[in-house]
Short mmCIF file of C-alpha atoms and ligand atoms in Angstrom, two decimals:
data_model
loop_
_atom_site.label_atom_id
_atom_site.label_comp_id
_atom_site.label_asym_id
_atom_site.label_seq_id
_atom_site.Cartn_x
_atom_site.Cartn_y
_atom_site.Cartn_z
CA UNK A 121 3.87 17.65 -0.34
CA UNK A 122 7.29 16.82 1.03
CA UNK A 123 9.92 15.05 -1.76
CA UNK A 124 9.74 11.49 -1.52
CA UNK A 125 12.56 9.13 -2.89
CA UNK A 126 12.32 5.43 -4.02
CA UNK A 127 13.28 3.46 -1.03
CA UNK A 128 14.28 0.03 -0.73
CA UNK A 129 14.64 -0.17 2.66
CA UNK A 130 14.36 -3.75 4.66
CA UNK A 131 13.07 -2.67 7.46
CA UNK A 132 11.46 -0.24 8.67
CA UNK A 133 10.44 0.18 4.73
CA UNK A 134 8.41 2.08 2.74
CA UNK A 135 4.93 2.29 3.46
CA UNK A 136 1.71 3.06 1.20
CA UNK A 137 1.03 7.07 0.58
CA UNK A 138 -2.35 7.34 1.25
CA UNK A 139 -2.06 6.00 4.82
CA UNK A 140 0.50 8.56 5.38
CA UNK A 141 -1.54 10.88 4.41
CA UNK A 142 -4.48 9.96 6.18
CA UNK A 143 -2.22 10.19 9.18
CA UNK A 144 -1.20 13.28 9.28
CA UNK A 145 -4.92 14.19 8.58
CA UNK A 146 -6.00 12.67 11.46
CA UNK A 147 -3.25 13.26 13.63
CA UNK A 148 -4.32 16.19 15.68
CA UNK A 149 -7.87 14.48 15.96
CA UNK A 150 -9.46 11.10 14.96
CA UNK A 151 -12.80 12.47 13.88
CA UNK A 152 -15.58 12.63 16.11
CA UNK A 153 -13.48 11.68 18.65
CA UNK A 154 -11.37 15.22 19.25
CA UNK A 155 -7.97 13.73 20.20
CA UNK A 156 -5.52 12.33 18.48
CA UNK A 157 -4.47 8.51 18.30
CA UNK A 158 -1.88 9.04 20.32
CA UNK A 159 -3.65 10.35 23.47
CA UNK A 160 -6.27 8.15 24.15
CA UNK A 161 -6.40 5.37 26.45
CA UNK A 162 -6.13 2.27 24.73
CA UNK A 163 -9.78 0.72 26.78
CA UNK A 164 -12.23 3.17 25.65
CA UNK A 165 -14.49 3.11 22.93
CA UNK A 166 -12.45 4.68 19.99
CA UNK A 167 -9.20 2.72 20.22
CA UNK A 168 -11.57 -0.82 21.12
CA UNK A 169 -12.81 0.33 17.74
CA UNK A 170 -10.03 0.38 15.62
CA UNK A 171 -8.59 -2.85 17.65
CA UNK A 172 -11.66 -4.26 16.46
CA UNK A 173 -11.63 -3.33 13.03
CA UNK A 174 -7.54 -4.32 12.82
CA UNK A 175 -8.65 -8.06 14.01
CA UNK A 176 -11.68 -7.94 11.34
CA UNK A 177 -9.43 -6.81 8.70
CA UNK A 178 -6.95 -9.40 9.06
CA UNK A 179 -9.26 -12.19 9.78
CA UNK A 180 -10.84 -11.01 6.32
CA UNK A 181 -7.60 -10.80 4.72
CA UNK A 182 -6.64 -14.02 5.49
CA UNK A 183 -9.71 -15.65 6.28
CA UNK A 184 -8.28 -16.64 9.38
CA UNK A 185 -10.12 -19.35 10.87
CA UNK A 186 -12.45 -18.66 14.12
CA UNK A 187 -10.27 -21.06 16.29
CA UNK A 188 -7.15 -19.12 16.13
CA UNK A 189 -6.74 -15.74 17.84
CA UNK A 190 -4.40 -12.58 16.75
CA UNK A 191 -2.46 -10.80 19.20
CA UNK A 192 -0.73 -7.66 19.35
CA UNK A 193 2.43 -7.97 20.94
CA UNK A 194 5.61 -6.11 21.53
CA UNK A 195 9.39 -7.05 21.67
CA UNK A 196 9.75 -7.63 18.10
CA UNK A 197 10.30 -10.78 15.77
CA UNK A 198 13.13 -11.40 18.59
CA UNK A 199 10.99 -11.39 21.43
CA UNK A 200 8.91 -14.47 19.01
CA UNK A 201 12.01 -16.26 19.23
CA UNK A 202 11.93 -17.17 22.82
CA UNK A 203 8.04 -16.71 23.38
CA UNK A 204 7.49 -19.61 21.01
CA UNK A 205 9.57 -21.92 23.02
CA UNK A 206 8.42 -20.96 25.92
CA UNK A 207 5.21 -21.73 25.51
CA UNK A 208 4.89 -24.48 22.92
CA UNK A 209 7.88 -26.71 23.98
CA UNK A 210 8.49 -26.20 28.04
CA UNK A 211 6.85 -29.13 29.94
CA UNK A 212 6.61 -31.36 26.55
CA UNK A 213 9.20 -33.24 27.41
CA UNK A 214 9.37 -33.11 23.64
CA UNK A 215 11.81 -31.56 21.00
CA UNK A 216 10.87 -28.98 18.66
CA UNK A 217 12.29 -29.32 14.86
CA UNK A 218 13.87 -26.27 13.08
CA UNK A 219 14.45 -25.51 9.25
CA UNK A 220 17.60 -23.65 9.22
CA UNK A 221 17.27 -21.79 6.02
CA UNK A 222 19.01 -18.31 7.04
CA UNK A 223 19.91 -15.68 9.03
CA UNK A 224 16.40 -15.22 11.12
CA UNK A 225 15.89 -18.91 11.44
CA UNK A 226 19.34 -19.20 12.88
CA UNK A 227 18.73 -16.15 15.09
CA UNK A 228 15.41 -18.14 16.32
CA UNK A 229 17.39 -21.68 16.61
CA UNK A 230 19.62 -19.44 18.99
CA UNK A 231 17.35 -18.37 21.21
CA UNK A 232 15.57 -21.82 21.27
CA UNK A 233 18.80 -23.73 22.11
CA UNK A 234 18.45 -21.97 25.27
CA UNK A 235 14.74 -23.32 26.34
CA UNK A 236 15.03 -26.73 25.30
CA UNK A 237 15.81 -29.85 22.97
CA UNK A 238 15.81 -28.59 19.36
CA UNK A 239 16.66 -30.73 16.58
CA UNK A 240 18.04 -29.49 13.45
CA UNK A 241 15.43 -30.79 10.71
CA UNK A 242 17.42 -28.80 7.94
CA UNK A 243 20.21 -26.44 7.40
CA UNK A 244 20.77 -24.94 4.35
CA UNK A 245 24.73 -23.87 5.07
CA UNK A 246 26.80 -26.29 2.84
CA UNK A 247 25.08 -24.20 -0.26
CA UNK A 248 25.01 -20.53 1.13
CA UNK A 249 21.28 -20.23 2.45
CA UNK A 250 20.14 -20.13 -0.92
CA UNK A 251 16.91 -21.93 -1.09
CA UNK A 252 14.27 -23.21 0.49
CA UNK A 253 14.41 -27.15 0.96
CA UNK A 254 12.15 -29.52 -0.32
CA UNK A 255 9.52 -31.68 1.34
CA UNK A 256 11.60 -34.60 0.62
CA UNK A 257 15.02 -33.25 1.71
CA UNK A 258 14.09 -33.99 5.62
CA UNK A 259 11.74 -35.61 7.60
CA UNK A 260 9.46 -34.28 10.51
CA UNK A 261 9.94 -35.94 13.51
CA UNK A 262 6.19 -36.90 14.61
CA UNK A 263 6.56 -36.38 17.80
CA UNK A 264 8.09 -32.63 17.54
CA UNK A 265 6.30 -29.90 19.51
CA UNK A 266 5.79 -27.91 16.65
CA UNK A 267 8.32 -27.14 13.19
CA UNK A 268 9.62 -23.94 12.66
CA UNK A 269 10.60 -22.48 9.21
CA UNK A 270 11.08 -19.07 8.14
CA UNK A 271 8.71 -18.02 5.33
CA UNK A 272 10.80 -15.30 3.79
CA UNK A 273 14.63 -15.00 4.43
CA UNK A 274 15.26 -11.62 4.86
CA UNK A 275 18.91 -10.88 4.64
CA UNK A 276 19.68 -14.20 1.86
CA UNK A 277 16.72 -12.98 0.00
CA UNK A 278 15.14 -17.15 0.26
CA UNK A 279 11.60 -17.62 0.75
CA UNK A 280 9.42 -20.71 0.15
CA UNK A 281 7.33 -21.03 -2.90
CA UNK A 282 4.45 -23.00 -0.38
CA UNK A 283 3.93 -24.40 3.34
CA UNK A 284 5.92 -27.63 3.59
CA UNK A 285 4.32 -30.40 4.59
CA UNK A 286 4.62 -30.80 8.60
CA UNK A 287 1.56 -33.41 9.04
CA UNK A 288 -0.08 -33.10 12.04
CA UNK A 289 3.04 -31.42 13.75
CA UNK A 290 2.01 -27.96 13.55
CA UNK A 291 3.96 -25.83 12.01
CA UNK A 292 5.20 -22.43 13.37
CA UNK A 293 6.38 -19.83 10.82
CA UNK A 294 8.07 -16.62 11.22
CA UNK A 295 6.32 -14.20 8.59
CA UNK A 296 8.25 -11.29 9.34
CA UNK A 297 8.97 -9.71 6.09
CA UNK A 298 6.32 -11.59 4.02
CA UNK A 299 3.18 -11.12 5.79
CA UNK A 300 0.33 -10.31 3.59
CA UNK A 301 2.20 -10.43 0.34
CA UNK A 302 0.09 -13.04 -1.16
CA UNK A 303 -2.65 -15.54 0.31
CA UNK A 304 -2.23 -18.22 2.91
CA UNK A 305 -3.53 -20.91 4.25
CA UNK A 306 -3.72 -20.24 8.11
CA UNK A 307 -5.03 -23.82 9.02
CA UNK A 308 -2.01 -24.97 7.86
CA UNK A 309 -0.50 -23.11 10.55
CA UNK A 310 -0.21 -23.67 14.03
CA UNK A 311 1.15 -20.08 14.78
CA UNK A 312 2.30 -17.92 12.16
CA UNK A 313 3.34 -14.32 13.27
CA UNK A 314 5.02 -11.16 11.91
CA UNK A 315 6.58 -7.61 13.43
CA UNK A 316 4.84 -4.85 11.99
CA UNK A 317 7.76 -3.07 10.10
CA UNK A 318 8.76 -4.82 7.16
CA UNK A 319 5.38 -5.40 5.48
CA UNK A 320 2.32 -4.34 7.56
CA UNK A 321 2.96 -0.93 9.44
CA UNK A 322 5.25 0.38 11.49
CA UNK A 323 8.05 -0.75 14.15
CA UNK A 324 6.34 -1.27 17.41
CA UNK A 325 4.01 -3.94 16.89
CA UNK A 326 3.99 -7.50 16.21
CA UNK A 327 1.04 -9.73 14.91
CA UNK A 328 0.79 -13.81 16.53
CA UNK A 329 -1.88 -15.69 14.98
CA UNK A 330 -2.19 -18.71 17.12
CA UNK A 331 -4.56 -21.70 16.78
CA UNK A 332 -6.84 -22.39 20.05
CA UNK A 333 -5.68 -25.21 21.11
CA UNK A 334 -1.86 -24.37 21.25
CA UNK A 335 -2.12 -21.52 23.98
CA UNK A 336 -2.83 -24.85 26.22
CA UNK A 337 0.26 -25.52 25.80
CA UNK A 338 1.74 -21.94 27.91
CA UNK A 339 2.30 -22.88 31.32
CA UNK A 340 1.21 -20.61 34.08
CA UNK A 341 4.51 -20.45 35.59
CA UNK A 342 5.57 -18.42 32.91
CA UNK A 343 5.99 -14.62 33.40
CA UNK A 344 2.48 -13.01 32.65
CA UNK A 345 3.65 -10.84 29.43
CA UNK A 346 5.56 -13.93 28.16
CA UNK A 347 2.55 -15.95 28.34
CA UNK A 348 0.24 -16.28 24.71
CA UNK A 349 -2.85 -17.47 27.18
CA UNK A 350 -2.66 -14.16 29.17
CA UNK A 351 -2.70 -12.07 25.78
CA UNK A 352 -5.49 -13.88 24.59
CA UNK A 353 -7.55 -13.74 27.89
CA UNK A 354 -7.08 -9.94 27.68
CA UNK A 355 -7.28 -9.43 23.93
CA UNK A 356 -4.14 -8.03 23.69
CA UNK A 357 -4.92 -5.37 26.61
CA UNK A 358 -2.79 -7.76 29.19
CA UNK A 359 -0.39 -4.13 29.83
CA UNK A 360 -1.06 -0.82 27.38
CA UNK A 361 -0.68 -2.43 23.66
CA UNK A 362 1.37 -0.53 20.93
CA UNK A 363 -1.30 1.31 20.41
CA UNK A 364 -0.07 3.94 17.43
CA UNK A 365 1.64 0.86 15.82
CA UNK A 366 -1.87 -0.75 16.05
CA UNK A 367 -3.97 2.07 14.46
CA UNK A 368 -1.20 2.16 11.40
CA UNK A 369 -1.50 -1.79 10.91
CA UNK A 370 -5.66 -0.79 10.73
CA UNK A 371 -4.83 1.50 7.80
CA UNK A 372 -2.48 -0.60 5.93
CA UNK A 373 -5.08 -3.24 6.14
CA UNK A 374 -7.61 -1.22 4.75
CA UNK A 375 -5.68 -0.01 2.28
CA UNK A 376 -4.69 -3.79 0.90
CA UNK A 377 -8.57 -4.73 1.36
CA UNK A 378 -10.14 -1.47 -0.75
CA UNK A 379 -7.27 0.18 -2.79
CA UNK A 380 -5.07 -2.78 -3.71
CA UNK A 381 -8.70 -5.52 -3.31
CA UNK A 382 -6.91 -8.12 -1.46
CA UNK A 383 -4.10 -10.52 -0.39
CA UNK A 384 -4.82 -12.19 -4.24
CA UNK A 385 -3.92 -8.70 -6.44
CA UNK A 386 -1.52 -7.52 -4.20
CA UNK A 387 0.46 -11.11 -5.06
CA UNK A 388 0.21 -10.66 -8.58
CA UNK A 389 1.43 -7.13 -8.55
CA UNK A 390 4.25 -8.69 -5.75
CA UNK A 391 4.99 -11.09 -8.58
CA UNK A 392 5.25 -8.22 -11.08
CA UNK A 393 7.22 -6.44 -9.59
CA UNK A 394 9.81 -9.26 -8.39
CA UNK A 395 9.72 -10.63 -11.98
CA UNK A 396 11.28 -7.42 -13.61
CA UNK A 397 14.50 -7.32 -11.34
CA UNK A 398 14.49 -11.05 -11.77
CA UNK A 399 14.57 -10.76 -15.62
CA UNK A 400 17.12 -8.40 -15.44
CA UNK A 401 19.51 -9.91 -13.35
CA UNK A 402 19.22 -13.26 -15.47
CA UNK A 403 19.61 -11.44 -18.93
CA UNK A 404 22.66 -9.84 -17.89
CA UNK A 405 24.85 -12.65 -18.88
CA UNK A 406 25.94 -13.65 -15.90
CA UNK A 407 27.25 -9.24 -14.45
CA UNK A 408 24.41 -9.51 -11.97
CA UNK A 409 23.96 -12.68 -10.19
CA UNK A 410 20.94 -13.39 -7.97
CA UNK A 411 21.61 -14.86 -4.71
CA UNK A 412 19.37 -17.20 -4.25
CA UNK A 413 17.82 -20.55 -6.79
CA UNK A 414 15.26 -19.44 -8.98
CA UNK A 415 13.12 -21.78 -7.60
CA UNK A 416 12.92 -20.18 -3.66
CA UNK A 417 13.41 -16.43 -5.12
CA UNK A 418 11.70 -14.14 -2.54
CA UNK A 419 9.82 -11.15 -3.93
CA UNK A 420 9.70 -9.04 -1.31
CA UNK A 421 13.85 -9.04 -0.83
CA UNK A 422 15.64 -9.48 -4.17
CA UNK A 423 19.44 -10.03 -3.70
CA UNK A 424 22.08 -9.77 -6.29
CA UNK A 425 26.32 -9.06 -6.94
CA UNK A 426 27.77 -7.41 -9.04
CA UNK A 427 31.34 -8.97 -10.47
CA UNK A 428 33.29 -7.12 -7.57
CA UNK A 429 32.90 -4.81 -4.73
CA UNK A 430 34.03 -1.43 -6.71
CA UNK A 431 31.41 -1.60 -9.04
CA UNK A 432 28.99 -2.43 -6.45
CA UNK A 433 30.32 0.63 -4.48
CA UNK A 434 29.89 2.52 -7.66
CA UNK A 435 26.31 1.31 -8.62
CA UNK A 436 24.98 2.03 -5.25
CA UNK A 437 26.47 5.62 -5.47
CA UNK A 438 24.86 6.22 -8.61
CA UNK A 439 21.63 4.78 -7.70
CA UNK A 440 21.76 6.98 -4.95
CA UNK A 441 22.44 9.78 -7.35
CA UNK A 442 18.97 8.73 -8.68
CA UNK A 443 17.50 8.43 -5.56
CA UNK A 444 17.38 5.01 -5.98
CA UNK A 445 18.18 4.15 -1.66
CA UNK A 446 18.80 1.87 0.81
CA UNK A 447 20.04 -0.87 -1.59
CA UNK A 448 22.80 -2.08 0.06
CA UNK A 449 22.98 -5.64 0.90
CA UNK A 450 23.05 -6.52 4.84
CA UNK A 451 26.16 -6.04 6.46
CA UNK A 452 26.60 -9.69 7.19
CA UNK A 453 26.18 -10.86 3.74
CA UNK A 454 27.28 -7.20 1.33
CA UNK A 455 26.11 -7.16 -1.90
CA UNK A 456 23.02 -5.67 -3.39
CA UNK A 457 19.55 -6.17 -1.57
CA UNK A 458 16.24 -4.33 -3.19
CA UNK A 459 13.73 -4.89 -0.51
CA UNK A 460 10.12 -4.41 -2.98
CA UNK A 461 7.49 -4.55 0.00
CA UNK A 462 3.84 -4.35 -0.76
CA UNK A 463 3.78 -0.57 -0.79
CA UNK A 464 6.81 -0.46 -2.92
CA UNK A 465 5.60 1.04 -5.92
CA UNK A 466 5.81 -0.29 -9.40
CA UNK A 467 7.08 2.76 -11.26
CA UNK A 468 9.87 3.13 -8.69
CA UNK A 469 10.86 -0.30 -8.91
CA UNK A 470 10.94 0.25 -13.18
CA UNK A 471 12.78 2.34 -12.22
CA UNK A 472 15.94 0.68 -10.29
CA UNK A 473 15.06 -1.85 -13.39
CA UNK A 474 15.74 0.86 -15.98
CA UNK A 475 19.02 2.18 -13.54
CA UNK A 476 20.03 -1.78 -13.93
CA UNK A 477 19.81 -1.90 -17.35
CA UNK A 478 22.09 1.73 -18.24
CA UNK A 479 24.07 0.83 -15.50
CA UNK A 480 25.37 -2.65 -16.89
CA UNK A 481 25.38 -0.40 -20.53
CA UNK A 482 27.98 1.86 -19.64
CA UNK A 483 30.63 -1.14 -18.40
CA UNK A 484 30.03 -2.43 -21.93
CA UNK A 485 30.58 0.00 -23.85
C1 PLP B 759 13.30 -8.27 10.88
C2 PLP B 759 12.82 -9.70 10.53
C3 PLP B 759 13.39 -10.55 12.19
C4 PLP B 759 13.82 -9.54 13.25
O1 PLP B 759 12.20 -8.33 13.76
P1 PLP B 759 12.59 -7.38 14.86
O2 PLP B 759 11.42 -6.69 14.69
O3 PLP B 759 13.67 -6.36 15.34
O4 PLP B 759 12.62 -8.42 16.23
C5 PLP B 759 13.03 -11.31 12.30
N1 PLP B 759 12.80 -11.96 11.23
C6 PLP B 759 12.75 -11.85 10.27
C7 PLP B 759 12.34 -12.58 8.71
C8 PLP B 759 13.00 -10.41 9.64
O5 PLP B 759 12.70 -10.02 8.70
#
C-alpha cells in the first residue's frame, strides 16, 4: 500500500480511501463490462446505469423532490457564475440580489454584472468577510429574479448555519465547498450547485440541482451548452459528459450512504471534527485567532492566524514534517486554513489538534 499523508488541501481534496481502492480495483475493467469506465461510450448501457445510480444516490442522500433536475456539467463553478444570470436573469427585465460573504461571492458578482442588472443585498467587506448576515440585516427585493448566496466561503472559512429567508424569490446557492456535508432542505432552493472537487469527487464535473419551473426561463438564443434546458432535456448527455468524474461522484455518494450512513451522520462527524479545531483555537488564549465569527464558522475550512508571519511559516514547516500538509491559507488572505471535508478522517484532525497544542506549548516553555 502506498503511503498517504494527512491532506488538508482546499481542493481538489482528500477522497475516501475505500473509494480510491474501488477505483483502482475496477480500473482495468468494470465488473461484468470487460472495459474500464474510461473507455466506454456515454450512451451505452454501462454508463447509463452509472449516471442513473449517481442521480438516485444523490436523490436519496438529499431527499431531492421530483420537481428538481440534477445536471452534470463542465466548466467548474466558475462557469455557473455566468450560466446562472444567463439562464435566470437574461430577458426578465428584473435584477438579481447578491449577498457578498467572501471571495467566491465576489467573483460570482463580478461575472453577473456583465450579464444584467445586479443589486448587492449585503456586503461583508467592512468586517473583512468574517460572517454570514442575519436575515434582519438585509432585505430581499421581492421583484428580484433570484437571490444569490455562497453557503460556504472556502477561502475565508465562513458558512451559513441555515438558509436565509427569501420568500417567493428563488434562492440560488454556490455550495461548492459544503455540498453533502449535512442535510439540506432542497425545496428551499431554486437552484443549488457544486463543483465536485471539494466534497463530492474529482475536478471535472459540476452538479447543478434546479427546480423545473426555472428551466422555462432559459432563452432559445443562448448557446446550446450554456442553456440549462438543453442539458435537462438530454439528461446531461447534451455532449459527452465527464464520465470518469461522474463515476467517482457515484462512488462517493455510495460511500456516504453505505459506510457513513447518510448526511445526518456525516453532519455529526463533521461537527465533531470542526469542534476539535475550534476548541483548540478558543482555548489558546489568543495565540491562534480564528477568522470567522463563531456563529459563521465553517465546518469545512477552518481559518486562523498565528501572532506573526514568522510563527506561521514555522508552524507550516513543522506541520509538514509531521505529514500534515496543505495547511497554508489562500494566497489572497494568508494565515492557516485546514480544509476538513467529508473524507478527512477524524484521526487526521486529531493529529492536527495535537500538533497545534504541542506547537503552542513549545512557544510557552
Ligand atoms: C472552489 C470554489 C469555486 C470555484 O470552482 P471551480 O470549479 O474552480 O470553478 C467556486 N465557489 C466556491 C465556493 C469554491 O469553493
